[in-house]
JSON list of C-alpha atoms in Angstrom, two decimals:
[
{"chain": "A", "resi": 80, "resn": "UNK", "atom": "CA", "xyz": [0.00, 0.00, 0.00]},
{"chain": "A", "resi": 81, "resn": "UNK", "atom": "CA", "xyz": [2.46, 2.65, -1.25]},
{"chain": "A", "resi": 82, "resn": "UNK", "atom": "CA", "xyz": [0.35, 5.68, -0.27]},
{"chain": "A", "resi": 83, "resn": "UNK", "atom": "CA", "xyz": [0.16, 4.68, 3.37]},
{"chain": "A", "resi": 84, "resn": "UNK", "atom": "CA", "xyz": [-2.79, 5.62, 5.53]},
{"chain": "A", "resi": 85, "resn": "UNK", "atom": "CA", "xyz": [-5.65, 7.98, 4.76]},
{"chain": "A", "resi": 86, "resn": "UNK", "atom": "CA", "xyz": [-4.82, 10.27, 7.67]},
{"chain": "A", "resi": 87, "resn": "UNK", "atom": "CA", "xyz": [-1.71, 11.52, 5.82]},
{"chain": "A", "resi": 88, "resn": "UNK", "atom": "CA", "xyz": [-3.90, 13.06, 3.14]},
{"chain": "A", "resi": 89, "resn": "UNK", "atom": "CA", "xyz": [-6.90, 14.53, 4.96]},
{"chain": "A", "resi": 90, "resn": "UNK", "atom": "CA", "xyz": [-5.64, 16.48, 7.98]},
{"chain": "A", "resi": 91, "resn": "UNK", "atom": "CA", "xyz": [-4.34, 19.81, 6.77]},
{"chain": "A", "resi": 92, "resn": "UNK", "atom": "CA", "xyz": [-1.64, 20.04, 9.44]},
{"chain": "A", "resi": 93, "resn": "UNK", "atom": "CA", "xyz": [-0.42, 16.49, 8.70]},
{"chain": "A", "resi": 94, "resn": "UNK", "atom": "CA", "xyz": [-0.13, 16.66, 4.93]},
{"chain": "A", "resi": 95, "resn": "UNK", "atom": "CA", "xyz": [3.57, 16.03, 4.30]},
{"chain": "A", "resi": 96, "resn": "UNK", "atom": "CA", "xyz": [3.33, 15.13, 0.65]},
{"chain": "A", "resi": 97, "resn": "UNK", "atom": "CA", "xyz": [1.87, 18.48, -0.43]},
{"chain": "A", "resi": 98, "resn": "UNK", "atom": "CA", "xyz": [-0.73, 16.39, -2.20]},
{"chain": "A", "resi": 99, "resn": "UNK", "atom": "CA", "xyz": [-4.20, 17.51, -1.27]},
{"chain": "A", "resi": 100, "resn": "UNK", "atom": "CA", "xyz": [-6.67, 14.94, -2.54]},
{"chain": "A", "resi": 101, "resn": "UNK", "atom": "CA", "xyz": [-9.27, 16.14, -5.01]},
{"chain": "A", "resi": 102, "resn": "UNK", "atom": "CA", "xyz": [-12.92, 15.86, -4.04]},
{"chain": "A", "resi": 103, "resn": "UNK", "atom": "CA", "xyz": [-13.50, 13.20, -6.69]},
{"chain": "A", "resi": 104, "resn": "UNK", "atom": "CA", "xyz": [-10.78, 11.08, -5.05]},
{"chain": "A", "resi": 105, "resn": "UNK", "atom": "CA", "xyz": [-12.15, 11.65, -1.54]},
{"chain": "A", "resi": 106, "resn": "UNK", "atom": "CA", "xyz": [-15.60, 10.68, -2.76]},
{"chain": "A", "resi": 107, "resn": "UNK", "atom": "CA", "xyz": [-14.29, 7.48, -4.36]},
{"chain": "A", "resi": 108, "resn": "UNK", "atom": "CA", "xyz": [-12.39, 6.63, -1.18]},
{"chain": "A", "resi": 109, "resn": "UNK", "atom": "CA", "xyz": [-15.53, 7.12, 0.94]},
{"chain": "A", "resi": 110, "resn": "UNK", "atom": "CA", "xyz": [-17.49, 4.76, -1.32]},
{"chain": "A", "resi": 111, "resn": "UNK", "atom": "CA", "xyz": [-14.65, 2.24, -1.35]},
{"chain": "A", "resi": 112, "resn": "UNK", "atom": "CA", "xyz": [-14.48, 2.12, 2.45]},
{"chain": "A", "resi": 113, "resn": "UNK", "atom": "CA", "xyz": [-18.26, 1.69, 2.65]},
{"chain": "A", "resi": 114, "resn": "UNK", "atom": "CA", "xyz": [-18.08, -1.21, 0.20]},
{"chain": "A", "resi": 115, "resn": "UNK", "atom": "CA", "xyz": [-15.31, -2.77, 2.28]},
{"chain": "A", "resi": 116, "resn": "UNK", "atom": "CA", "xyz": [-17.45, -2.53, 5.40]},
{"chain": "A", "resi": 117, "resn": "UNK", "atom": "CA", "xyz": [-20.40, -3.92, 3.47]},
{"chain": "A", "resi": 118, "resn": "UNK", "atom": "CA", "xyz": [-18.32, -6.97, 2.64]},
{"chain": "A", "resi": 119, "resn": "UNK", "atom": "CA", "xyz": [-17.37, -7.44, 6.31]},
{"chain": "A", "resi": 120, "resn": "UNK", "atom": "CA", "xyz": [-20.97, -7.02, 7.44]},
{"chain": "A", "resi": 121, "resn": "UNK", "atom": "CA", "xyz": [-22.73, -8.98, 4.70]},
{"chain": "A", "resi": 122, "resn": "UNK", "atom": "CA", "xyz": [-20.32, -10.63, 2.28]},
{"chain": "A", "resi": 123, "resn": "UNK", "atom": "CA", "xyz": [-18.45, -12.94, 4.64]},
{"chain": "A", "resi": 124, "resn": "UNK", "atom": "CA", "xyz": [-19.74, -16.29, 5.87]},
{"chain": "A", "resi": 125, "resn": "UNK", "atom": "CA", "xyz": [-19.69, -14.75, 9.36]},
{"chain": "A", "resi": 126, "resn": "UNK", "atom": "CA", "xyz": [-20.36, -11.08, 10.05]},
{"chain": "A", "resi": 127, "resn": "UNK", "atom": "CA", "xyz": [-17.23, -9.18, 11.08]},
{"chain": "A", "resi": 128, "resn": "UNK", "atom": "CA", "xyz": [-17.52, -6.01, 13.13]},
{"chain": "A", "resi": 129, "resn": "UNK", "atom": "CA", "xyz": [-14.34, -3.95, 12.98]},
{"chain": "A", "resi": 130, "resn": "UNK", "atom": "CA", "xyz": [-14.80, -1.57, 15.96]},
{"chain": "A", "resi": 131, "resn": "UNK", "atom": "CA", "xyz": [-11.85, 0.64, 15.01]},
{"chain": "A", "resi": 132, "resn": "UNK", "atom": "CA", "xyz": [-12.73, 2.38, 11.77]},
{"chain": "A", "resi": 133, "resn": "UNK", "atom": "CA", "xyz": [-10.64, 5.56, 11.54]},
{"chain": "A", "resi": 134, "resn": "UNK", "atom": "CA", "xyz": [-8.36, 7.23, 8.95]},
{"chain": "A", "resi": 135, "resn": "UNK", "atom": "CA", "xyz": [-5.22, 5.61, 10.41]},
{"chain": "A", "resi": 136, "resn": "UNK", "atom": "CA", "xyz": [-6.65, 2.16, 9.67]},
{"chain": "A", "resi": 137, "resn": "UNK", "atom": "CA", "xyz": [-7.50, 2.90, 6.04]},
{"chain": "A", "resi": 138, "resn": "UNK", "atom": "CA", "xyz": [-4.59, 2.10, 3.73]},
{"chain": "A", "resi": 139, "resn": "UNK", "atom": "CA", "xyz": [-4.34, 3.41, 0.17]},
{"chain": "A", "resi": 140, "resn": "UNK", "atom": "CA", "xyz": [-2.80, 1.66, -2.81]},
{"chain": "A", "resi": 141, "resn": "UNK", "atom": "CA", "xyz": [-1.05, 3.40, -5.69]},
{"chain": "A", "resi": 142, "resn": "UNK", "atom": "CA", "xyz": [-4.44, 4.35, -7.20]},
{"chain": "A", "resi": 143, "resn": "UNK", "atom": "CA", "xyz": [-5.82, 5.53, -3.83]},
{"chain": "A", "resi": 144, "resn": "UNK", "atom": "CA", "xyz": [-8.09, 2.51, -3.61]},
{"chain": "A", "resi": 145, "resn": "UNK", "atom": "CA", "xyz": [-8.80, 2.07, 0.13]},
{"chain": "A", "resi": 146, "resn": "UNK", "atom": "CA", "xyz": [-8.25, -1.11, 2.13]},
{"chain": "A", "resi": 147, "resn": "UNK", "atom": "CA", "xyz": [-9.47, -1.58, 5.70]},
{"chain": "A", "resi": 148, "resn": "UNK", "atom": "CA", "xyz": [-6.69, -2.71, 8.04]},
{"chain": "A", "resi": 149, "resn": "UNK", "atom": "CA", "xyz": [-6.00, -3.56, 11.71]},
{"chain": "A", "resi": 150, "resn": "UNK", "atom": "CA", "xyz": [-8.55, -6.07, 12.93]},
{"chain": "A", "resi": 151, "resn": "UNK", "atom": "CA", "xyz": [-7.14, -6.23, 16.45]},
{"chain": "A", "resi": 152, "resn": "UNK", "atom": "CA", "xyz": [-10.45, -5.18, 18.05]},
{"chain": "A", "resi": 153, "resn": "UNK", "atom": "CA", "xyz": [-12.75, -6.91, 15.58]},
{"chain": "A", "resi": 154, "resn": "UNK", "atom": "CA", "xyz": [-15.46, -9.33, 16.68]},
{"chain": "A", "resi": 155, "resn": "UNK", "atom": "CA", "xyz": [-17.23, -11.95, 14.61]},
{"chain": "A", "resi": 156, "resn": "UNK", "atom": "CA", "xyz": [-20.79, -13.13, 14.97]},
{"chain": "A", "resi": 157, "resn": "UNK", "atom": "CA", "xyz": [-23.26, -15.32, 13.14]},
{"chain": "A", "resi": 158, "resn": "UNK", "atom": "CA", "xyz": [-24.40, -13.72, 9.91]},
{"chain": "A", "resi": 159, "resn": "UNK", "atom": "CA", "xyz": [-28.03, -13.49, 11.07]},
{"chain": "A", "resi": 160, "resn": "UNK", "atom": "CA", "xyz": [-27.12, -11.84, 14.35]},
{"chain": "A", "resi": 161, "resn": "UNK", "atom": "CA", "xyz": [-27.34, -8.08, 14.63]},
{"chain": "A", "resi": 162, "resn": "UNK", "atom": "CA", "xyz": [-26.76, -7.60, 18.36]},
{"chain": "A", "resi": 163, "resn": "UNK", "atom": "CA", "xyz": [-23.61, -8.74, 20.14]},
{"chain": "A", "resi": 164, "resn": "UNK", "atom": "CA", "xyz": [-22.57, -8.84, 23.77]},
{"chain": "A", "resi": 165, "resn": "UNK", "atom": "CA", "xyz": [-19.50, -6.93, 24.90]},
{"chain": "A", "resi": 166, "resn": "UNK", "atom": "CA", "xyz": [-17.94, -6.63, 28.34]},
{"chain": "A", "resi": 167, "resn": "UNK", "atom": "CA", "xyz": [-16.26, -3.27, 27.77]},
{"chain": "A", "resi": 168, "resn": "UNK", "atom": "CA", "xyz": [-15.93, -0.39, 25.32]},
{"chain": "A", "resi": 169, "resn": "UNK", "atom": "CA", "xyz": [-13.45, -0.69, 22.49]},
{"chain": "A", "resi": 170, "resn": "UNK", "atom": "CA", "xyz": [-12.26, 1.64, 19.77]},
{"chain": "A", "resi": 171, "resn": "UNK", "atom": "CA", "xyz": [-10.61, 5.03, 19.42]},
{"chain": "A", "resi": 172, "resn": "UNK", "atom": "CA", "xyz": [-11.88, 8.13, 21.17]},
{"chain": "A", "resi": 173, "resn": "UNK", "atom": "CA", "xyz": [-13.68, 10.35, 18.70]},
{"chain": "A", "resi": 174, "resn": "UNK", "atom": "CA", "xyz": [-15.00, 7.44, 16.64]},
{"chain": "A", "resi": 175, "resn": "UNK", "atom": "CA", "xyz": [-16.64, 5.21, 19.27]},
{"chain": "A", "resi": 176, "resn": "UNK", "atom": "CA", "xyz": [-20.42, 4.90, 18.94]},
{"chain": "A", "resi": 177, "resn": "UNK", "atom": "CA", "xyz": [-22.37, 6.00, 22.05]},
{"chain": "A", "resi": 178, "resn": "UNK", "atom": "CA", "xyz": [-23.85, 2.53, 22.63]},
{"chain": "A", "resi": 179, "resn": "UNK", "atom": "CA", "xyz": [-20.37, 1.00, 22.79]},
{"chain": "A", "resi": 180, "resn": "UNK", "atom": "CA", "xyz": [-19.62, 3.20, 25.80]},
{"chain": "A", "resi": 181, "resn": "UNK", "atom": "CA", "xyz": [-23.05, 3.02, 27.44]},
{"chain": "A", "resi": 182, "resn": "UNK", "atom": "CA", "xyz": [-25.83, 0.53, 26.69]},
{"chain": "A", "resi": 183, "resn": "UNK", "atom": "CA", "xyz": [-28.31, 3.26, 27.66]},
{"chain": "A", "resi": 184, "resn": "UNK", "atom": "CA", "xyz": [-28.01, 4.43, 24.05]},
{"chain": "A", "resi": 185, "resn": "UNK", "atom": "CA", "xyz": [-28.88, 1.04, 22.56]},
{"chain": "A", "resi": 186, "resn": "UNK", "atom": "CA", "xyz": [-27.38, -2.32, 21.69]},
{"chain": "A", "resi": 187, "resn": "UNK", "atom": "CA", "xyz": [-23.96, -2.82, 20.14]},
{"chain": "A", "resi": 188, "resn": "UNK", "atom": "CA", "xyz": [-24.23, -4.03, 16.55]},
{"chain": "A", "resi": 189, "resn": "UNK", "atom": "CA", "xyz": [-23.00, -3.47, 13.01]},
{"chain": "A", "resi": 190, "resn": "UNK", "atom": "CA", "xyz": [-24.48, 0.02, 13.36]},
{"chain": "A", "resi": 191, "resn": "UNK", "atom": "CA", "xyz": [-21.56, 0.82, 15.68]},
{"chain": "A", "resi": 192, "resn": "UNK", "atom": "CA", "xyz": [-19.18, 0.53, 12.71]},
{"chain": "A", "resi": 193, "resn": "UNK", "atom": "CA", "xyz": [-21.54, 2.77, 10.73]},
{"chain": "A", "resi": 194, "resn": "UNK", "atom": "CA", "xyz": [-21.14, 5.47, 13.40]},
{"chain": "A", "resi": 195, "resn": "UNK", "atom": "CA", "xyz": [-17.34, 5.28, 13.23]},
{"chain": "A", "resi": 196, "resn": "UNK", "atom": "CA", "xyz": [-17.50, 5.44, 9.45]},
{"chain": "A", "resi": 197, "resn": "UNK", "atom": "CA", "xyz": [-19.66, 8.56, 9.61]},
{"chain": "A", "resi": 198, "resn": "UNK", "atom": "CA", "xyz": [-17.23, 10.33, 11.92]},
{"chain": "A", "resi": 199, "resn": "UNK", "atom": "CA", "xyz": [-14.34, 9.44, 9.65]},
{"chain": "A", "resi": 200, "resn": "UNK", "atom": "CA", "xyz": [-16.09, 10.75, 6.53]},
{"chain": "A", "resi": 201, "resn": "UNK", "atom": "CA", "xyz": [-16.85, 14.03, 8.31]},
{"chain": "A", "resi": 202, "resn": "UNK", "atom": "CA", "xyz": [-13.14, 14.36, 9.01]},
{"chain": "A", "resi": 203, "resn": "UNK", "atom": "CA", "xyz": [-12.38, 13.64, 5.36]},
{"chain": "A", "resi": 204, "resn": "UNK", "atom": "CA", "xyz": [-14.71, 16.50, 4.46]},
{"chain": "A", "resi": 205, "resn": "UNK", "atom": "CA", "xyz": [-13.47, 18.95, 7.06]},
{"chain": "A", "resi": 206, "resn": "UNK", "atom": "CA", "xyz": [-9.78, 18.17, 6.83]},
{"chain": "A", "resi": 207, "resn": "UNK", "atom": "CA", "xyz": [-9.38, 18.08, 10.61]},
{"chain": "A", "resi": 208, "resn": "UNK", "atom": "CA", "xyz": [-10.33, 16.20, 13.75]},
{"chain": "A", "resi": 209, "resn": "UNK", "atom": "CA", "xyz": [-14.06, 16.29, 14.41]},
{"chain": "A", "resi": 210, "resn": "UNK", "atom": "CA", "xyz": [-13.69, 18.27, 17.67]},
{"chain": "A", "resi": 211, "resn": "UNK", "atom": "CA", "xyz": [-11.04, 20.69, 16.39]},
{"chain": "A", "resi": 212, "resn": "UNK", "atom": "CA", "xyz": [-12.84, 23.14, 14.14]},
{"chain": "A", "resi": 213, "resn": "UNK", "atom": "CA", "xyz": [-12.13, 26.83, 14.62]},
{"chain": "A", "resi": 214, "resn": "UNK", "atom": "CA", "xyz": [-14.92, 29.27, 13.84]},
{"chain": "A", "resi": 215, "resn": "UNK", "atom": "CA", "xyz": [-13.77, 32.77, 12.94]},
{"chain": "A", "resi": 216, "resn": "UNK", "atom": "CA", "xyz": [-10.38, 31.67, 14.29]},
{"chain": "A", "resi": 217, "resn": "UNK", "atom": "CA", "xyz": [-11.47, 32.52, 17.82]},
{"chain": "A", "resi": 218, "resn": "UNK", "atom": "CA", "xyz": [-13.67, 29.72, 19.14]},
{"chain": "A", "resi": 219, "resn": "UNK", "atom": "CA", "xyz": [-14.08, 25.99, 18.81]},
{"chain": "A", "resi": 220, "resn": "UNK", "atom": "CA", "xyz": [-17.23, 24.05, 18.07]},
{"chain": "A", "resi": 221, "resn": "UNK", "atom": "CA", "xyz": [-18.05, 20.40, 17.63]},
{"chain": "A", "resi": 222, "resn": "UNK", "atom": "CA", "xyz": [-17.56, 19.86, 13.89]},
{"chain": "A", "resi": 223, "resn": "UNK", "atom": "CA", "xyz": [-20.70, 17.74, 13.23]},
{"chain": "A", "resi": 224, "resn": "UNK", "atom": "CA", "xyz": [-22.81, 20.51, 14.76]},
{"chain": "A", "resi": 225, "resn": "UNK", "atom": "CA", "xyz": [-21.01, 23.21, 12.76]},
{"chain": "A", "resi": 226, "resn": "UNK", "atom": "CA", "xyz": [-21.42, 21.40, 9.46]},
{"chain": "A", "resi": 227, "resn": "UNK", "atom": "CA", "xyz": [-25.04, 20.55, 10.28]},
{"chain": "A", "resi": 228, "resn": "UNK", "atom": "CA", "xyz": [-25.81, 24.21, 10.93]},
{"chain": "A", "resi": 229, "resn": "UNK", "atom": "CA", "xyz": [-24.36, 25.11, 7.52]},
{"chain": "A", "resi": 230, "resn": "UNK", "atom": "CA", "xyz": [-26.60, 22.57, 5.81]},
{"chain": "A", "resi": 231, "resn": "UNK", "atom": "CA", "xyz": [-29.65, 23.62, 7.81]},
{"chain": "A", "resi": 232, "resn": "UNK", "atom": "CA", "xyz": [-29.50, 27.22, 6.62]},
{"chain": "A", "resi": 233, "resn": "UNK", "atom": "CA", "xyz": [-28.13, 26.26, 3.18]},
{"chain": "A", "resi": 234, "resn": "UNK", "atom": "CA", "xyz": [-25.00, 28.26, 3.97]},
{"chain": "A", "resi": 235, "resn": "UNK", "atom": "CA", "xyz": [-21.75, 28.10, 2.07]},
{"chain": "A", "resi": 236, "resn": "UNK", "atom": "CA", "xyz": [-19.73, 25.13, 3.29]},
{"chain": "A", "resi": 237, "resn": "UNK", "atom": "CA", "xyz": [-16.47, 27.06, 2.97]},
{"chain": "A", "resi": 238, "resn": "UNK", "atom": "CA", "xyz": [-14.59, 23.84, 2.29]},
{"chain": "A", "resi": 239, "resn": "UNK", "atom": "CA", "xyz": [-11.22, 24.02, 0.59]},
{"chain": "A", "resi": 240, "resn": "UNK", "atom": "CA", "xyz": [-10.64, 22.68, -2.91]},
{"chain": "A", "resi": 241, "resn": "UNK", "atom": "CA", "xyz": [-14.21, 22.85, -4.19]},
{"chain": "A", "resi": 242, "resn": "UNK", "atom": "CA", "xyz": [-13.97, 23.95, -7.81]},
{"chain": "A", "resi": 243, "resn": "UNK", "atom": "CA", "xyz": [-17.38, 23.33, -9.29]},
{"chain": "A", "resi": 244, "resn": "UNK", "atom": "CA", "xyz": [-20.87, 21.93, -8.93]},
{"chain": "A", "resi": 245, "resn": "UNK", "atom": "CA", "xyz": [-19.65, 18.35, -9.07]},
{"chain": "A", "resi": 246, "resn": "UNK", "atom": "CA", "xyz": [-17.29, 18.90, -6.14]},
{"chain": "A", "resi": 247, "resn": "UNK", "atom": "CA", "xyz": [-20.03, 20.71, -4.22]},
{"chain": "A", "resi": 248, "resn": "UNK", "atom": "CA", "xyz": [-22.46, 17.84, -4.80]},
{"chain": "A", "resi": 249, "resn": "UNK", "atom": "CA", "xyz": [-19.90, 15.23, -3.71]},
{"chain": "A", "resi": 250, "resn": "UNK", "atom": "CA", "xyz": [-19.13, 17.18, -0.54]},
{"chain": "A", "resi": 251, "resn": "UNK", "atom": "CA", "xyz": [-22.80, 17.68, 0.35]},
{"chain": "A", "resi": 252, "resn": "UNK", "atom": "CA", "xyz": [-23.58, 14.03, -0.33]},
{"chain": "A", "resi": 253, "resn": "UNK", "atom": "CA", "xyz": [-20.73, 12.90, 1.93]},
{"chain": "A", "resi": 254, "resn": "UNK", "atom": "CA", "xyz": [-21.88, 15.29, 4.67]},
{"chain": "A", "resi": 255, "resn": "UNK", "atom": "CA", "xyz": [-25.54, 14.29, 4.60]},
{"chain": "A", "resi": 256, "resn": "UNK", "atom": "CA", "xyz": [-24.74, 10.58, 4.56]},
{"chain": "A", "resi": 257, "resn": "UNK", "atom": "CA", "xyz": [-22.21, 10.88, 7.38]},
{"chain": "A", "resi": 258, "resn": "UNK", "atom": "CA", "xyz": [-24.68, 12.85, 9.52]},
{"chain": "A", "resi": 259, "resn": "UNK", "atom": "CA", "xyz": [-27.15, 10.01, 9.11]},
{"chain": "A", "resi": 260, "resn": "UNK", "atom": "CA", "xyz": [-24.40, 7.58, 10.15]},
{"chain": "A", "resi": 261, "resn": "UNK", "atom": "CA", "xyz": [-23.70, 9.38, 13.43]},
{"chain": "A", "resi": 262, "resn": "UNK", "atom": "CA", "xyz": [-27.27, 9.50, 14.68]},
{"chain": "A", "resi": 263, "resn": "UNK", "atom": "CA", "xyz": [-27.25, 8.85, 18.42]},
{"chain": "A", "resi": 264, "resn": "UNK", "atom": "CA", "xyz": [-29.88, 6.10, 18.29]},
{"chain": "A", "resi": 265, "resn": "UNK", "atom": "CA", "xyz": [-28.44, 3.10, 16.41]},
{"chain": "A", "resi": 266, "resn": "UNK", "atom": "CA", "xyz": [-31.84, 2.31, 14.88]},
{"chain": "A", "resi": 267, "resn": "UNK", "atom": "CA", "xyz": [-31.82, 5.73, 13.17]},
{"chain": "A", "resi": 268, "resn": "UNK", "atom": "CA", "xyz": [-28.58, 4.98, 11.33]},
{"chain": "A", "resi": 269, "resn": "UNK", "atom": "CA", "xyz": [-28.59, 3.36, 7.91]},
{"chain": "A", "resi": 270, "resn": "UNK", "atom": "CA", "xyz": [-27.00, -0.01, 7.30]},
{"chain": "A", "resi": 271, "resn": "UNK", "atom": "CA", "xyz": [-23.69, 0.17, 5.49]},
{"chain": "A", "resi": 272, "resn": "UNK", "atom": "CA", "xyz": [-25.41, -1.25, 2.39]},
{"chain": "A", "resi": 273, "resn": "UNK", "atom": "CA", "xyz": [-27.82, 1.67, 2.50]},
{"chain": "A", "resi": 274, "resn": "UNK", "atom": "CA", "xyz": [-24.85, 4.02, 2.91]},
{"chain": "A", "resi": 275, "resn": "UNK", "atom": "CA", "xyz": [-23.41, 2.74, -0.37]},
{"chain": "A", "resi": 276, "resn": "UNK", "atom": "CA", "xyz": [-26.76, 3.27, -2.10]},
{"chain": "A", "resi": 277, "resn": "UNK", "atom": "CA", "xyz": [-27.05, 6.80, -0.70]},
{"chain": "A", "resi": 278, "resn": "UNK", "atom": "CA", "xyz": [-23.55, 7.77, -1.81]},
{"chain": "A", "resi": 279, "resn": "UNK", "atom": "CA", "xyz": [-24.01, 6.35, -5.30]},
{"chain": "A", "resi": 280, "resn": "UNK", "atom": "CA", "xyz": [-27.55, 7.68, -5.74]},
{"chain": "A", "resi": 281, "resn": "UNK", "atom": "CA", "xyz": [-28.92, 11.12, -6.50]},
{"chain": "A", "resi": 282, "resn": "UNK", "atom": "CA", "xyz": [-28.41, 13.89, -3.98]},
{"chain": "A", "resi": 283, "resn": "UNK", "atom": "CA", "xyz": [-32.02, 14.92, -4.59]},
{"chain": "A", "resi": 284, "resn": "UNK", "atom": "CA", "xyz": [-33.17, 11.74, -2.85]},
{"chain": "A", "resi": 285, "resn": "UNK", "atom": "CA", "xyz": [-31.24, 12.54, 0.36]},
{"chain": "A", "resi": 286, "resn": "UNK", "atom": "CA", "xyz": [-32.95, 14.19, 3.32]},
{"chain": "A", "resi": 287, "resn": "UNK", "atom": "CA", "xyz": [-31.06, 16.12, 5.95]},
{"chain": "A", "resi": 288, "resn": "UNK", "atom": "CA", "xyz": [-31.19, 14.02, 9.13]},
{"chain": "A", "resi": 289, "resn": "UNK", "atom": "CA", "xyz": [-32.05, 15.20, 12.65]},
{"chain": "A", "resi": 290, "resn": "UNK", "atom": "CA", "xyz": [-29.21, 17.00, 14.40]},
{"chain": "A", "resi": 291, "resn": "UNK", "atom": "CA", "xyz": [-27.06, 14.62, 16.48]},
{"chain": "A", "resi": 292, "resn": "UNK", "atom": "CA", "xyz": [-27.36, 15.81, 20.07]},
{"chain": "A", "resi": 293, "resn": "UNK", "atom": "CA", "xyz": [-24.17, 14.31, 21.48]},
{"chain": "A", "resi": 294, "resn": "UNK", "atom": "CA", "xyz": [-20.93, 16.27, 21.68]},
{"chain": "A", "resi": 295, "resn": "UNK", "atom": "CA", "xyz": [-17.67, 15.43, 23.41]},
{"chain": "A", "resi": 296, "resn": "UNK", "atom": "CA", "xyz": [-17.29, 16.49, 27.02]},
{"chain": "A", "resi": 297, "resn": "UNK", "atom": "CA", "xyz": [-13.54, 16.60, 26.76]},
{"chain": "A", "resi": 298, "resn": "UNK", "atom": "CA", "xyz": [-10.86, 16.54, 24.12]},
{"chain": "A", "resi": 299, "resn": "UNK", "atom": "CA", "xyz": [-9.36, 13.19, 23.23]},
{"chain": "A", "resi": 300, "resn": "UNK", "atom": "CA", "xyz": [-5.65, 12.50, 23.68]},
{"chain": "A", "resi": 301, "resn": "UNK", "atom": "CA", "xyz": [-3.38, 14.08, 21.10]},
{"chain": "A", "resi": 302, "resn": "UNK", "atom": "CA", "xyz": [-2.47, 10.70, 19.69]},
{"chain": "A", "resi": 303, "resn": "UNK", "atom": "CA", "xyz": [-5.01, 8.47, 18.02]},
{"chain": "A", "resi": 304, "resn": "UNK", "atom": "CA", "xyz": [-4.26, 5.42, 20.10]},
{"chain": "A", "resi": 305, "resn": "UNK", "atom": "CA", "xyz": [-6.74, 2.60, 20.19]},
{"chain": "A", "resi": 306, "resn": "UNK", "atom": "CA", "xyz": [-8.37, 1.83, 23.53]},
{"chain": "A", "resi": 307, "resn": "UNK", "atom": "CA", "xyz": [-9.92, -1.27, 24.98]},
{"chain": "A", "resi": 308, "resn": "UNK", "atom": "CA", "xyz": [-11.79, -0.41, 28.14]},
{"chain": "A", "resi": 309, "resn": "UNK", "atom": "CA", "xyz": [-12.85, -3.13, 30.53]}
]
């Protein structure tokens, strides 16, 4: 995988190659990751839940085709099962679905990977960590809420690199789909198969989802280390 991990190309402060990915490439990568997750969730003889979907674990080949890596926290279950038991939270802070931390939010299932995927795609769009967005260079706001507010009032997204209607449509499609993926209630999130359909379909068929009400209570560690909490 000569291009290394996705995180090298999406965080503005980490881009060492001076190669900012075009929106068409970002869009193709988002679809490719969703298809990879769809294979894990539906294509295998047993369903595989990854539990650590994040840019660091997405590797890119010479054509920027994404491959999901690092299955150290993955769990397998019977293909017909949708709910799994878990003794502790697992994943990386910033991408962990609410129900993985507290069962008060619902049961842990394949929808937990969908949440992590949604957070990752929002970071691909914003070019920064999801809790590290500066507004007017003076204050910080939870990125999903900031981007949701822009969509709600049909405001300019002010995203870098957008050069035409096609780029704008790709960006909006990625945003709307990812906001559906990070809905607090797992039952409100689409399956990863539905995510693929939404990304490949017409933007006119996409509705803006309800605003996610969760926001982080504290900043995550500076590194993106994986955690397994018992």
